[in-house]
Coordinates of C-alpha atoms in Angstrom, one line a residue:
Chain D
X278 CA 0.0 0.1 -0.1
X279 CA 1.2 3.5 -0.6
X280 CA 2.4 5.8 2.3
X281 CA -0.4 8.5 3.0
X282 CA 0.4 11.6 1.8
X283 CA 0.5 14.7 5.0
X284 CA 1.2 17.7 4.9
X285 CA 1.9 19.9 8.0
X286 CA 1.4 24.0 8.2
X287 CA 3.2 25.7 10.8
X288 CA 6.0 24.0 12.2
X289 CA 6.0 25.2 15.6
X290 CA 6.4 22.8 18.7
X291 CA 3.3 20.8 17.9
X292 CA 3.8 21.4 14.0
X293 CA 7.3 20.0 14.8
X294 CA 6.3 16.7 17.0
X295 CA 3.1 15.8 14.1
X296 CA 5.5 16.3 11.5
X297 CA 8.3 14.1 12.8
X298 CA 6.3 11.9 13.8
X299 CA 4.1 11.3 11.1
X300 CA 7.4 11.3 9.0
X301 CA 8.1 7.0 10.0
X302 CA 4.4 6.0 8.3
X303 CA 3.5 8.7 5.9
X304 CA 5.4 11.2 3.2
X305 CA 5.1 14.3 5.3
X306 CA 5.8 17.7 3.9
X307 CA 5.7 21.0 5.9
X308 CA 4.5 24.3 4.9
X309 CA 7.0 26.8 6.3
X310 CA 6.8 30.9 6.7
X311 CA 10.5 31.0 6.1
X312 CA 12.9 29.9 3.2
X313 CA 15.8 29.6 5.4
X314 CA 13.6 27.1 7.7
X315 CA 12.5 25.3 4.4
X316 CA 16.2 24.5 3.3
X317 CA 17.1 23.4 6.5
X318 CA 13.9 20.8 7.0
X319 CA 15.3 19.9 3.5
X320 CA 18.7 19.7 4.6
X321 CA 18.6 18.2 8.0
X322 CA 15.5 16.1 8.3
X323 CA 13.2 16.9 11.6
X324 CA 15.2 15.5 14.9
X325 CA 13.2 14.7 17.8
X326 CA 14.3 13.9 21.2
X327 CA 13.1 13.1 24.8
X328 CA 10.4 10.8 24.9
X329 CA 11.2 9.8 21.8
X330 CA 14.9 9.8 19.6
X331 CA 14.9 9.8 15.7
X332 CA 15.7 11.8 13.1
X333 CA 12.7 12.0 10.4
X334 CA 12.9 13.2 6.7
X335 CA 10.2 15.7 5.4
X336 CA 10.1 17.6 2.4
X337 CA 9.6 21.6 3.5
X338 CA 8.6 24.7 1.1
X339 CA 7.2 28.0 1.7
X340 CA 5.0 27.8 -1.4
X341 CA 2.2 25.0 -0.8
X342 CA 2.1 24.6 -4.6
X343 CA 5.7 23.4 -4.5
X344 CA 4.4 20.9 -2.0
X345 CA 3.2 17.1 -3.6
X346 CA -0.5 16.8 -3.0
X347 CA -1.5 15.8 0.4
X348 CA -4.9 13.9 1.1
X349 CA -4.7 15.0 5.2
X350 CA -3.7 18.7 5.8
X351 CA -2.6 19.4 9.5
X352 CA -3.4 23.1 10.3
X353 CA -0.9 23.2 13.3
X354 CA 0.4 26.5 13.6
X355 CA -0.3 28.8 16.7
X356 CA -3.5 30.5 17.0
X357 CA -2.5 33.8 16.6
X358 CA -1.0 32.9 13.5
X359 CA -3.8 30.9 11.7
X360 CA -5.5 33.6 9.7
X361 CA -2.3 33.9 7.9
X362 CA -1.8 30.1 6.9
X363 CA -5.1 30.0 6.1
X364 CA -4.6 32.6 3.7
X365 CA -1.8 30.8 2.0
X366 CA -4.3 27.6 1.5
X367 CA -6.9 29.5 -0.1
X368 CA -7.4 27.7 -3.7
X369 CA -4.6 24.9 -2.6
X370 CA -5.0 21.2 -1.8
X371 CA -8.2 20.5 -3.5
X372 CA -8.4 16.8 -2.3
X373 CA -7.4 16.9 1.2
X374 CA -9.0 16.7 3.9
X375 CA -7.9 19.3 6.6
X376 CA -7.3 19.3 10.3
X377 CA -7.2 22.4 12.8
X378 CA -5.0 21.4 16.1
X379 CA -5.0 25.2 17.7
X380 CA -6.4 25.8 21.1
X381 CA -9.2 28.1 22.0
X382 CA -12.5 28.0 19.7
X383 CA -13.3 29.0 16.4
X384 CA -10.0 27.4 14.4
X385 CA -12.1 25.5 12.6
X386 CA -14.5 28.2 11.3
X387 CA -11.6 30.1 10.7
X388 CA -10.1 27.7 8.1
X389 CA -13.6 26.8 7.1
X390 CA -14.3 29.8 5.8
X391 CA -11.5 29.8 3.5
X392 CA -12.0 26.9 1.6
X393 CA -14.8 23.8 0.8
X394 CA -12.3 20.9 2.4
X395 CA -13.5 18.9 4.7
X396 CA -12.6 19.4 8.2
X397 CA -11.5 17.4 10.9
X398 CA -11.3 19.2 14.9
X399 CA -8.6 18.6 17.1
X400 CA -6.9 19.5 20.3
X401 CA -4.0 18.2 21.1
X402 CA -2.9 17.7 24.9
X403 CA 1.2 16.9 24.0
X404 CA 3.6 19.2 25.1
X405 CA 7.6 19.8 23.6
X406 CA 10.1 22.2 23.1
X407 CA 11.5 23.7 20.2
X408 CA 15.3 23.8 20.7
X409 CA 16.1 24.8 16.8
X410 CA 14.0 24.6 13.2
X411 CA 15.0 21.3 13.1
X412 CA 15.2 19.6 16.9
X413 CA 12.0 19.2 18.8
X414 CA 11.8 17.7 22.4
X415 CA 9.2 15.8 23.2
X416 CA 8.1 16.5 26.2
X417 CA 4.8 15.5 27.5
X418 CA 3.5 12.1 25.5
X419 CA -0.5 13.5 26.4
X420 CA -3.1 12.6 23.5
X421 CA -4.8 14.0 20.4
X422 CA -8.4 14.4 20.6
X423 CA -9.5 14.2 17.3
X424 CA -13.2 14.9 15.8
X425 CA -15.3 15.3 12.7
X426 CA -16.2 19.1 12.3
X427 CA -17.6 19.6 8.4
X428 CA -18.0 16.9 5.8
X429 CA -16.2 14.1 8.3
X430 CA -17.2 11.2 10.0
X431 CA -16.3 9.5 13.1
X432 CA -14.7 6.8 11.0
X433 CA -12.7 9.5 8.8
X434 CA -11.7 11.1 12.7
X435 CA -10.5 7.3 13.6
X436 CA -8.6 6.9 10.0
X437 CA -6.3 9.8 11.8
X438 CA -6.6 8.9 14.9
X439 CA -5.0 5.6 14.3
X440 CA -2.4 7.2 11.7
X441 CA -1.0 9.2 14.3
X442 CA -1.0 6.5 17.0
X443 CA 0.9 4.0 14.6
X444 CA 3.6 6.8 14.6
X445 CA 4.6 6.7 18.1
X446 CA 2.0 9.5 19.6
X447 CA -1.1 9.5 21.4
X448 CA -4.2 9.8 19.8
X449 CA -8.4 9.1 20.5
X450 CA -11.1 9.7 18.3
X451 CA -14.8 11.0 19.2
X452 CA -18.1 11.8 17.1
X453 CA -18.7 14.6 19.3
X454 CA -15.6 16.4 20.1
X455 CA -16.8 19.7 21.7
X456 CA -16.9 17.9 25.1
X457 CA -12.9 18.1 25.2
X458 CA -12.8 20.6 23.5
X459 CA -14.5 22.9 26.1
X460 CA -12.6 21.2 28.7
X461 CA -9.6 22.0 27.6
X462 CA -10.9 25.5 26.7
X463 CA -11.6 26.1 30.2
X464 CA -8.3 24.7 31.7
X465 CA -6.3 26.8 28.7
X466 CA -8.4 29.9 29.7
X467 CA -7.8 29.7 33.4
X468 CA -4.2 28.2 33.5
X469 CA -2.4 30.2 30.7
X470 CA -4.0 33.4 32.2
X471 CA -3.2 32.9 35.8
X472 CA 0.6 31.6 34.4
X473 CA 0.9 35.1 32.3
X474 CA -0.8 37.5 34.7
X475 CA 1.3 36.2 37.7
X476 CA 4.2 34.8 36.3
X477 CA 3.9 31.5 38.1
X478 CA 4.4 28.4 36.0
X479 CA 1.7 26.0 36.5
X480 CA 2.4 23.8 39.6
X481 CA 1.3 23.6 43.6
X482 CA 0.4 27.2 43.9
X483 CA -2.6 27.0 41.4
X484 CA -4.0 24.1 43.8
X485 CA -3.4 26.1 47.1
X486 CA -4.3 29.6 48.6
X487 CA -3.9 31.9 47.6
X488 CA -4.1 31.6 43.8
X489 CA -5.8 28.2 43.8
X490 CA -9.3 29.3 44.9
X491 CA -9.6 32.4 41.9
X492 CA -8.2 29.1 39.4
X493 CA -11.6 27.3 40.7
X494 CA -13.8 29.9 40.7
X495 CA -12.6 29.9 36.9
X496 CA -13.0 26.8 36.5
X497 CA -16.4 27.3 38.0
X498 CA -17.3 30.1 35.6
X499 CA -15.8 28.0 32.8
X500 CA -18.2 25.1 33.3
X501 CA -21.0 27.8 33.5
X502 CA -20.3 28.9 30.2
X503 CA -19.9 25.1 28.5
X504 CA -23.6 24.4 30.4
X505 CA -24.7 27.3 28.4
X506 CA -23.3 26.1 25.2
X507 CA -25.5 23.0 25.7
X508 CA -22.1 21.0 26.0
X509 CA -21.6 17.9 28.7
X510 CA -18.4 18.2 29.4
X511 CA -15.5 15.5 29.2
X512 CA -13.5 16.1 31.7
X513 CA -13.8 18.5 34.8
X514 CA -11.3 21.0 34.5
X515 CA -10.3 21.7 38.1
X516 CA -9.8 18.0 38.4
X517 CA -7.1 17.7 35.0
X518 CA -5.4 21.3 36.9
X519 CA -5.2 19.6 40.2
X520 CA -3.8 16.7 38.6
X521 CA -1.5 19.0 36.5
X522 CA 0.1 19.9 39.0
X523 CA 0.8 17.0 41.0
X524 CA 3.0 15.8 38.1
X525 CA 5.9 17.0 39.9
X526 CA 6.4 19.1 37.0
X527 CA 7.0 22.6 36.4
X528 CA 5.6 23.1 33.0
X529 CA 5.9 27.2 31.9
X530 CA 2.3 27.4 29.7
X531 CA 2.8 28.8 26.4
X532 CA 1.0 32.0 27.5
X533 CA 3.5 32.6 30.0
X534 CA 6.2 32.0 27.8
X535 CA 4.8 34.6 25.2
X536 CA 4.6 37.3 28.0
X537 CA 7.7 37.1 28.8
X538 CA 9.2 36.8 25.5
X539 CA 6.6 40.0 24.5
X540 CA 5.2 37.4 22.1
X541 CA 1.7 38.3 20.7
X542 CA -0.3 35.4 23.0
X543 CA -3.2 33.3 21.8
X544 CA -5.5 35.1 24.5
X545 CA -8.3 36.0 21.3
X546 CA -8.5 32.3 20.3
X547 CA -8.7 31.2 24.2
X548 CA -9.9 33.6 26.7
X549 CA -11.6 35.3 23.8
X550 CA -13.4 32.5 22.5
X551 CA -14.9 32.1 26.1
X552 CA -15.4 34.9 27.1
X553 CA -17.6 35.8 23.7
X554 CA -19.0 32.5 23.7
X555 CA -20.2 32.6 27.3
X556 CA -22.0 36.5 26.7
X557 CA -23.4 35.0 23.4
X558 CA -25.7 32.7 25.6
X559 CA -26.1 35.1 28.3
X560 CA -23.4 33.6 31.0
X561 CA -21.6 35.8 33.0
X562 CA -18.3 35.6 33.1
X563 CA -17.0 38.8 35.1
X564 CA -13.5 36.9 36.3
X565 CA -12.8 35.4 32.9
X566 CA -13.9 39.2 31.3
X567 CA -10.8 40.6 33.8
X568 CA -8.3 38.1 33.0
X569 CA -9.1 38.9 29.3
X570 CA -8.9 42.4 29.8
X571 CA -5.0 42.1 31.6
X572 CA -3.8 39.4 29.0
X573 CA -4.8 41.9 26.5
X574 CA -3.3 45.1 28.9
X575 CA 0.0 43.2 29.2
X576 CA 0.1 43.0 25.8
X577 CA -0.2 46.7 24.9
X578 CA 2.1 47.1 27.3
X579 CA 5.7 45.7 25.2
X580 CA 5.0 48.9 23.4
Chain U
X153 CA 5.0 68.6 72.3
X154 CA 6.5 66.4 71.5
X155 CA 6.2 64.4 67.9
X156 CA 7.6 60.9 67.0
X157 CA 7.4 59.9 63.4
X158 CA 7.4 56.0 62.8
X159 CA 9.2 54.9 59.9
X160 CA 10.8 58.1 58.2
X161 CA 11.0 57.4 54.8
X162 CA 9.3 59.5 51.7
X163 CA 5.7 60.3 53.8
X164 CA 7.4 59.5 56.9
X165 CA 10.1 62.9 56.3
X166 CA 7.4 65.2 54.7
X167 CA 5.9 65.1 58.3
X168 CA 9.2 65.6 59.8
X169 CA 11.3 68.1 58.4
X170 CA 7.6 70.1 57.4
X171 CA 6.7 69.8 62.1
X172 CA 10.5 70.4 62.6
X173 CA 9.9 74.1 61.3
X174 CA 7.7 74.8 64.6
X175 CA 9.0 76.3 67.6
X176 CA 7.1 74.9 70.0
X177 CA 7.4 71.1 68.5
X178 CA 10.0 68.9 69.2
X179 CA 10.4 65.7 66.7
X180 CA 12.1 62.4 66.7
X181 CA 12.2 60.1 63.9
X182 CA 12.3 56.5 64.3
X183 CA 13.8 54.3 61.3
X184 CA 15.2 50.7 60.5
X185 CA 18.0 53.1 58.0
X186 CA 20.8 53.7 59.8
X187 CA 22.4 55.2 57.2
X188 CA 19.3 57.6 57.0
X189 CA 19.4 58.2 60.7
X190 CA 23.0 59.0 60.8
X191 CA 22.3 61.7 58.0
X192 CA 19.8 63.3 59.7
X193 CA 21.4 63.8 63.2
X194 CA 24.2 64.5 61.2
X195 CA 22.8 67.3 58.6
X196 CA 19.2 67.4 59.0
X197 CA 16.5 66.0 57.4
X198 CA 16.7 68.0 53.6
X199 CA 13.5 68.2 51.5
X200 CA 13.5 69.5 47.8
X201 CA 11.1 70.0 44.9
X202 CA 7.9 70.9 45.9
X203 CA 9.0 72.6 48.6
X204 CA 12.6 73.5 50.0
X205 CA 13.1 72.7 53.9
X206 CA 16.1 71.5 56.5
X207 CA 14.3 69.8 59.5
X208 CA 16.5 70.1 62.7
X209 CA 15.1 67.0 64.2
X210 CA 16.2 63.1 66.2
X211 CA 16.0 60.4 64.1
X212 CA 16.9 57.1 65.8
X213 CA 16.7 53.1 64.5
X214 CA 16.8 52.3 68.8
X215 CA 13.2 52.8 69.9
X216 CA 14.5 52.6 73.2
X217 CA 16.2 55.8 72.8
X218 CA 13.2 57.4 72.4
X219 CA 11.1 59.9 75.1
X220 CA 7.6 60.3 76.0
X221 CA 5.8 61.5 72.8
X222 CA 2.7 63.4 72.7
X223 CA 1.9 62.0 69.6
X224 CA 3.3 59.4 67.1
X225 CA 2.5 59.5 63.4
X226 CA 3.0 56.0 61.5
X227 CA 4.4 56.4 58.1
X228 CA 5.8 52.8 57.5
X229 CA 4.6 50.6 54.6
X230 CA 2.0 48.7 55.6
X231 CA 3.6 45.4 56.0
X232 CA 5.8 47.0 58.8
X233 CA 3.1 48.9 61.0
X234 CA 3.0 45.8 63.7
X235 CA 6.7 45.5 64.2
X236 CA 7.0 49.6 63.8
X237 CA 4.3 49.8 66.7
X238 CA 5.2 47.4 68.9
X239 CA 8.6 48.0 69.0
X240 CA 7.6 52.2 69.7
X241 CA 4.8 51.7 71.9
X242 CA 6.2 52.7 75.2
X243 CA 7.2 56.2 74.1
X244 CA 3.1 56.8 73.5
X245 CA 1.7 55.5 77.1
X246 CA 0.1 58.6 77.3
X247 CA 0.3 60.2 74.0
X248 CA -2.0 60.0 70.9
X249 CA -0.9 57.5 68.0
X250 CA -1.9 58.6 64.3
X251 CA -1.7 56.9 61.1
X252 CA -1.0 58.5 57.5
X253 CA -0.4 55.0 56.3
X254 CA -1.9 54.2 52.5
X255 CA -4.7 51.2 53.0
X256 CA -6.9 49.5 55.2
X257 CA -6.5 47.8 58.7
X258 CA -3.4 50.4 60.5
X259 CA -5.7 51.6 62.7
X260 CA -6.4 47.9 64.1
X261 CA -2.9 46.7 64.2
X262 CA -1.7 50.2 66.0
X263 CA -4.8 49.6 68.8
X264 CA -3.3 46.1 69.5
X265 CA 0.1 48.2 71.2
X266 CA -1.4 51.8 71.6
X267 CA -4.4 53.0 74.1
X268 CA -5.7 55.9 71.6
X269 CA -5.3 56.3 67.9
X270 CA -6.2 58.5 65.0
X271 CA -7.4 57.4 61.8
X272 CA -6.0 59.2 58.6
X273 CA -4.9 59.8 54.9
X274 CA -2.6 61.5 53.1
X275 CA -2.0 62.6 49.8
X276 CA 1.3 64.7 49.4
X277 CA 4.2 62.0 47.9
X278 CA 7.7 62.1 47.3
X279 CA 10.8 59.5 47.4
X280 CA 14.1 59.1 49.0
X281 CA 16.7 60.1 46.6
X282 CA 19.5 59.5 49.2
X283 CA 19.8 59.3 52.9
X284 CA 18.7 62.7 54.4
X285 CA 17.4 63.9 51.9
X286 CA 13.9 63.3 49.9
X287 CA 12.1 64.3 47.2
X288 CA 9.1 66.1 47.4
X289 CA 6.7 65.4 44.4
X290 CA 3.6 66.0 45.3
X291 CA 1.8 68.1 47.7
X292 CA -1.6 67.6 49.5
X293 CA -3.9 67.4 52.0
X294 CA -4.4 65.3 55.2
X295 CA -7.3 64.5 56.9
X296 CA -7.2 63.2 60.6
X297 CA -10.4 62.1 62.8
X298 CA -10.1 59.7 66.0
X299 CA -10.2 55.8 65.6
X300 CA -12.6 55.2 68.4
X301 CA -14.3 57.2 71.4
X302 CA -10.7 57.1 73.5
X303 CA -9.3 59.7 71.0
X304 CA -11.3 63.3 72.1
X305 CA -11.5 65.3 68.5
X306 CA -9.2 68.2 70.5
X307 CA -6.6 66.2 70.6
X308 CA -7.0 65.2 66.8
X309 CA -7.1 68.8 66.5
X310 CA -4.0 70.0 68.5
X311 CA -1.9 67.6 65.7
X312 CA -3.6 68.8 62.5
X313 CA -3.1 72.5 63.4
X314 CA 0.4 71.8 64.0
X315 CA 0.6 69.7 60.4
X316 CA -0.8 72.8 59.1
X317 CA 1.6 75.0 60.7
X318 CA 4.1 73.6 59.4
X319 CA 3.2 73.3 55.9
X320 CA 1.1 70.3 55.9
X321 CA -2.4 71.1 55.4
X322 CA -4.2 69.0 57.6
X323 CA -8.0 68.9 58.9
X324 CA -9.0 67.5 61.8
X325 CA -12.8 65.8 61.2
X326 CA -14.7 63.5 63.6
X327 CA -15.0 60.7 61.1
X328 CA -11.9 60.5 58.9
X329 CA -13.0 56.8 57.1
X330 CA -14.7 58.9 54.0
X331 CA -11.6 60.1 52.7
X332 CA -9.5 56.9 54.0
X333 CA -12.2 54.4 51.6
X334 CA -12.2 57.1 48.8
X335 CA -8.1 57.1 48.4
X336 CA -8.4 53.2 49.1
X337 CA -10.9 52.5 46.0
X338 CA -9.1 54.5 44.4
X339 CA -5.7 52.6 44.6
X340 CA -7.1 49.3 44.8
X341 CA -9.1 49.6 41.9
X342 CA -6.1 51.2 39.5
X343 CA -2.6 50.4 41.0
X344 CA -3.0 46.3 40.8
X345 CA -3.8 47.1 37.2
X346 CA -0.9 49.2 36.2
X347 CA 0.7 46.5 38.3
X348 CA -0.6 43.3 36.6
X349 CA -0.4 44.7 32.8
X350 CA 2.7 47.1 33.0
X351 CA 0.4 49.6 32.2
X352 CA 0.3 53.6 33.1
X353 CA -2.6 55.0 34.3
X354 CA -3.6 56.6 31.3
X355 CA -3.0 54.0 29.5
X356 CA -4.9 51.7 31.6
X357 CA -8.6 54.3 31.3
X358 CA -8.1 54.4 28.2
X359 CA -9.1 50.7 26.9
X360 CA -12.4 50.3 27.9
X361 CA -12.3 46.8 29.0
X362 CA -9.8 47.4 31.7
X363 CA -11.6 50.6 32.4
X364 CA -14.9 48.3 32.7
X365 CA -12.6 46.5 35.4
X366 CA -11.9 49.4 37.1
X367 CA -15.0 49.9 37.8
X368 CA -16.4 46.7 38.6
X369 CA -13.3 47.3 41.6
X370 CA -14.5 50.5 42.5
X371 CA -18.3 49.7 42.9
X372 CA -17.6 46.7 45.4
X373 CA -15.4 49.0 47.5
X374 CA -18.0 51.5 47.3
X375 CA -20.4 48.8 48.2
X376 CA -18.4 47.8 51.3
X377 CA -17.8 51.5 52.1
X378 CA -22.0 51.8 52.4
X379 CA -22.7 48.7 54.5
X380 CA -20.3 50.3 57.0
X381 CA -22.5 53.7 57.0
X382 CA -19.3 55.3 55.7
X383 CA -20.2 58.0 53.0
X384 CA -17.6 58.9 50.1
X385 CA -16.4 62.3 50.4
X386 CA -16.2 62.4 46.5
X387 CA -16.8 60.1 43.7
X388 CA -13.7 57.9 42.6
X389 CA -15.0 57.1 39.3
X390 CA -14.1 61.1 38.9
X391 CA -10.7 61.2 40.9
X392 CA -9.6 58.4 38.0
X393 CA -10.9 59.9 35.1
X394 CA -9.2 63.3 35.9
X395 CA -6.0 61.6 37.1
X396 CA -5.8 59.8 33.4
X397 CA -5.8 63.5 31.7
X398 CA -2.7 64.2 29.9
X399 CA -1.9 67.3 32.0
X400 CA -2.3 65.0 35.4
X401 CA -0.9 61.4 35.8
X402 CA -1.2 59.7 32.4
X403 CA 2.0 58.5 32.6
X404 CA 2.0 57.7 36.4
X405 CA 3.3 54.1 37.2
X406 CA 1.5 53.2 39.7
X407 CA 3.6 52.5 42.8
X408 CA 2.2 49.0 43.1
X409 CA 3.6 48.3 39.7
X410 CA 7.2 50.1 40.8
X411 CA 6.7 47.5 43.5
X412 CA 6.3 45.1 40.8
X413 CA 9.5 45.9 38.9
X414 CA 11.4 46.0 41.7
X415 CA 10.2 42.7 43.3
X416 CA 9.3 44.3 46.2
X417 CA 6.2 42.8 48.4
X418 CA 2.9 45.0 48.0
X419 CA 0.8 46.9 49.8
X420 CA -2.1 44.4 48.0
X421 CA -3.0 42.8 51.8
X422 CA -4.1 46.5 52.6
X423 CA -5.9 47.5 49.4
X424 CA -7.7 44.7 48.0
X425 CA -7.3 42.5 50.4
X426 CA -8.7 44.9 52.8
X427 CA -11.9 45.5 50.8
X428 CA -12.3 41.6 50.8
X429 CA -11.7 41.5 54.6
X430 CA -14.1 44.1 55.5
X431 CA -16.5 42.6 52.8
X432 CA -16.8 39.1 54.4
X433 CA -17.2 41.2 58.1
X434 CA -20.0 43.1 56.6
X435 CA -21.6 40.6 54.3
X436 CA -20.4 42.2 51.0
X437 CA -19.7 40.2 48.3
X438 CA -16.1 41.2 46.5
X439 CA -15.3 38.4 43.9
X440 CA -13.1 41.5 41.4
X441 CA -11.2 42.2 44.8
X442 CA -10.7 39.0 45.2
X443 CA -9.1 37.9 42.3
X444 CA -7.0 40.6 41.9
X445 CA -5.3 40.3 45.1
X446 CA -5.1 36.8 44.2
X447 CA -3.3 37.3 40.9
X448 CA -0.5 39.7 42.6
X449 CA -0.3 37.3 45.8
X450 CA 0.9 34.8 42.9
X451 CA 3.0 37.7 40.9
X452 CA 5.0 37.8 44.5
X453 CA 4.8 34.3 44.8
X454 CA 6.7 33.8 41.8
X455 CA 9.5 35.7 43.1
X456 CA 10.6 32.8 45.3
X457 CA 10.8 30.3 42.3

C-alpha cells in the first residue's frame, strides 16, 4: 500500500512533533513561513529528542504549490498565526481533508471560511520544547483528540487517530469533540491566563491558597459557560488542573512563555473565545472577562 | 509638644521636616535605616522639589532611645506597622498615635499596641533620593479623625493644627473614614491593574475593557464602604478619570507597578485584601477584588521560584 501523503502547515513545537512522528509512517511535507527553515528541514530532516529519539525526513517549502498533493493537511500553527496560514491555503490542496489543532475555539471556522475542504477538529495535550528549526524535544506524551467538524465522519476521525498512533503519538477519536474541546478551553483559559499574569509556572500554587481559589472560581465560571453552550464536559477542568500540578513538573504554559518573550499571545482564541461564547449564551463570566482584559492590557505594555 | 515619626521614609520625612520648622514642636524620628538616621542627625533632614525645607530633628534606629511623646505619626509601609508600633509603643503610653499610611487595617494593628489611635489619610508623596534627602513630588491634604471614643477630637485638632502650621495642610474631622475609603478604593481599583499589565494609569483608562474592570472594582469597594455607613467624600470614578488626563497623571506608573518591577512586596493585602476582609465582615461580595488580590499575591510568589 502506498504511504499516505500528509502536509503539516506550521512547524512550531506541535507542528514539528506531528511532522517528525508522521514522517516515520507517511510521506510528510511541511509548509513553513521562512525560506531558511525550509532549507534546513530539507537538508537535515527533523530531529526528535526527549520521549523519543529519531530523525525523520520531510519535504519542506514556503509555497504550498511546491508540495506534493496531500490527502491530509494538519494546520498546526499557533492560533495567533492561523489567519495568515489559512490565507495561504486558499485554492490549494483541493483533494485534502484539513484538520485544525489550535487552542481555544473557532480555528475550524477560520479555516472553513477559506475553502470547501472537509474539516476535522482536534485538540492536543502533548507538549514539547522547540530547540531549533530542525530539533524538537518531546516533553509530555499526552493524547490528541480528534472529531468530525464539516463533511467528515467519526470514521475519518478514527482513521487519522490510528495514523497518529501508528507513528508513535497518542490519539483518540470522538464522534463529538466539543466536550473535550471545552474541557481544554476552560483549563487553558484559566491556567494560561493566571500564569501569564502572575509569572507562575503551572505548579502547586495553582491548587493552593492564595491563587488556587481564583483558579477554582475561573473553572466554575467556565463550566457554567459550557453548560450555557449545551456542552457536557468530557473532564472536569479543575480535576485536570489538580492532576497536572501533582506531576512534580513545573510546566510553563505557552501564554507565560509568550509574555516573557513579549510575543503576541493566543488570548483571543483562548480567553476571548470563552468570553464571547459565554456572552452569546447570556452566561456571566466576570472573572474571565477580567483575565481576558488584563492579558490584552499586558500585550499592549510591550510597546 | 513632642512628636515622633514612626517610619521616616518619603511620607514620614515630609511630616518630620515640616513639623521641625515649628518652635513649639520637638520632632523625633524612628527609622530602620541606619544610613538615613545618621544623615538626618548629622546635617538635618532635607526636602527638595515641591518645597525646600531643612528640618532639625533627632533620629534613631533604636526604639529604646525614644522619650515619652505626645503624638506618634506612623508612616511605614503597611506590612511593617505591627513590628514598628510594637517596638515604639512605650513612647506613647500617655500619647496619641496617628496613621498616615496606605490601606485598611492599620488603625486596628496600631490599637493592638497603644491605647489612643488617630485614623488618617494623606495625599502628599515623594521619594528618598539619598540618606537624609527626600524629593517632595506632590503637595496635598491630610485628614485626621479619632479611631474610637478613647481619642477626643480636640487632641486630633491639636495635631492637625501643628501639621498645618508646619506646612502640611491638615483637617481634623469626627469621621475620617470617608477620605480614607475614597483613597483606598482609588488605589485598589487602579494600582494593581497597572501592576498586572505594566501599563501607566492613563493607558489603563483608555482601554474600555480595563476601564470597565476598574469600575467593577470601584463598585465593590463603594458597596463595602456603604455597608459600614461610610459616605465617600468624593466620587472615585471622577478622580480616576481626572488622573488619566495627560496633564495630570496619564504617564504615572502606579507605586505597585514600581514595586512589582523592583520585586518588592506590595501593599495588596491592605488595599484589595482589606476591601475583601471588610466585605466579608459586612456580608458584601467582592469577587473582583478577591481575584485581583490573588493575582498580585501570585506575582509575589513567582519571585520565590
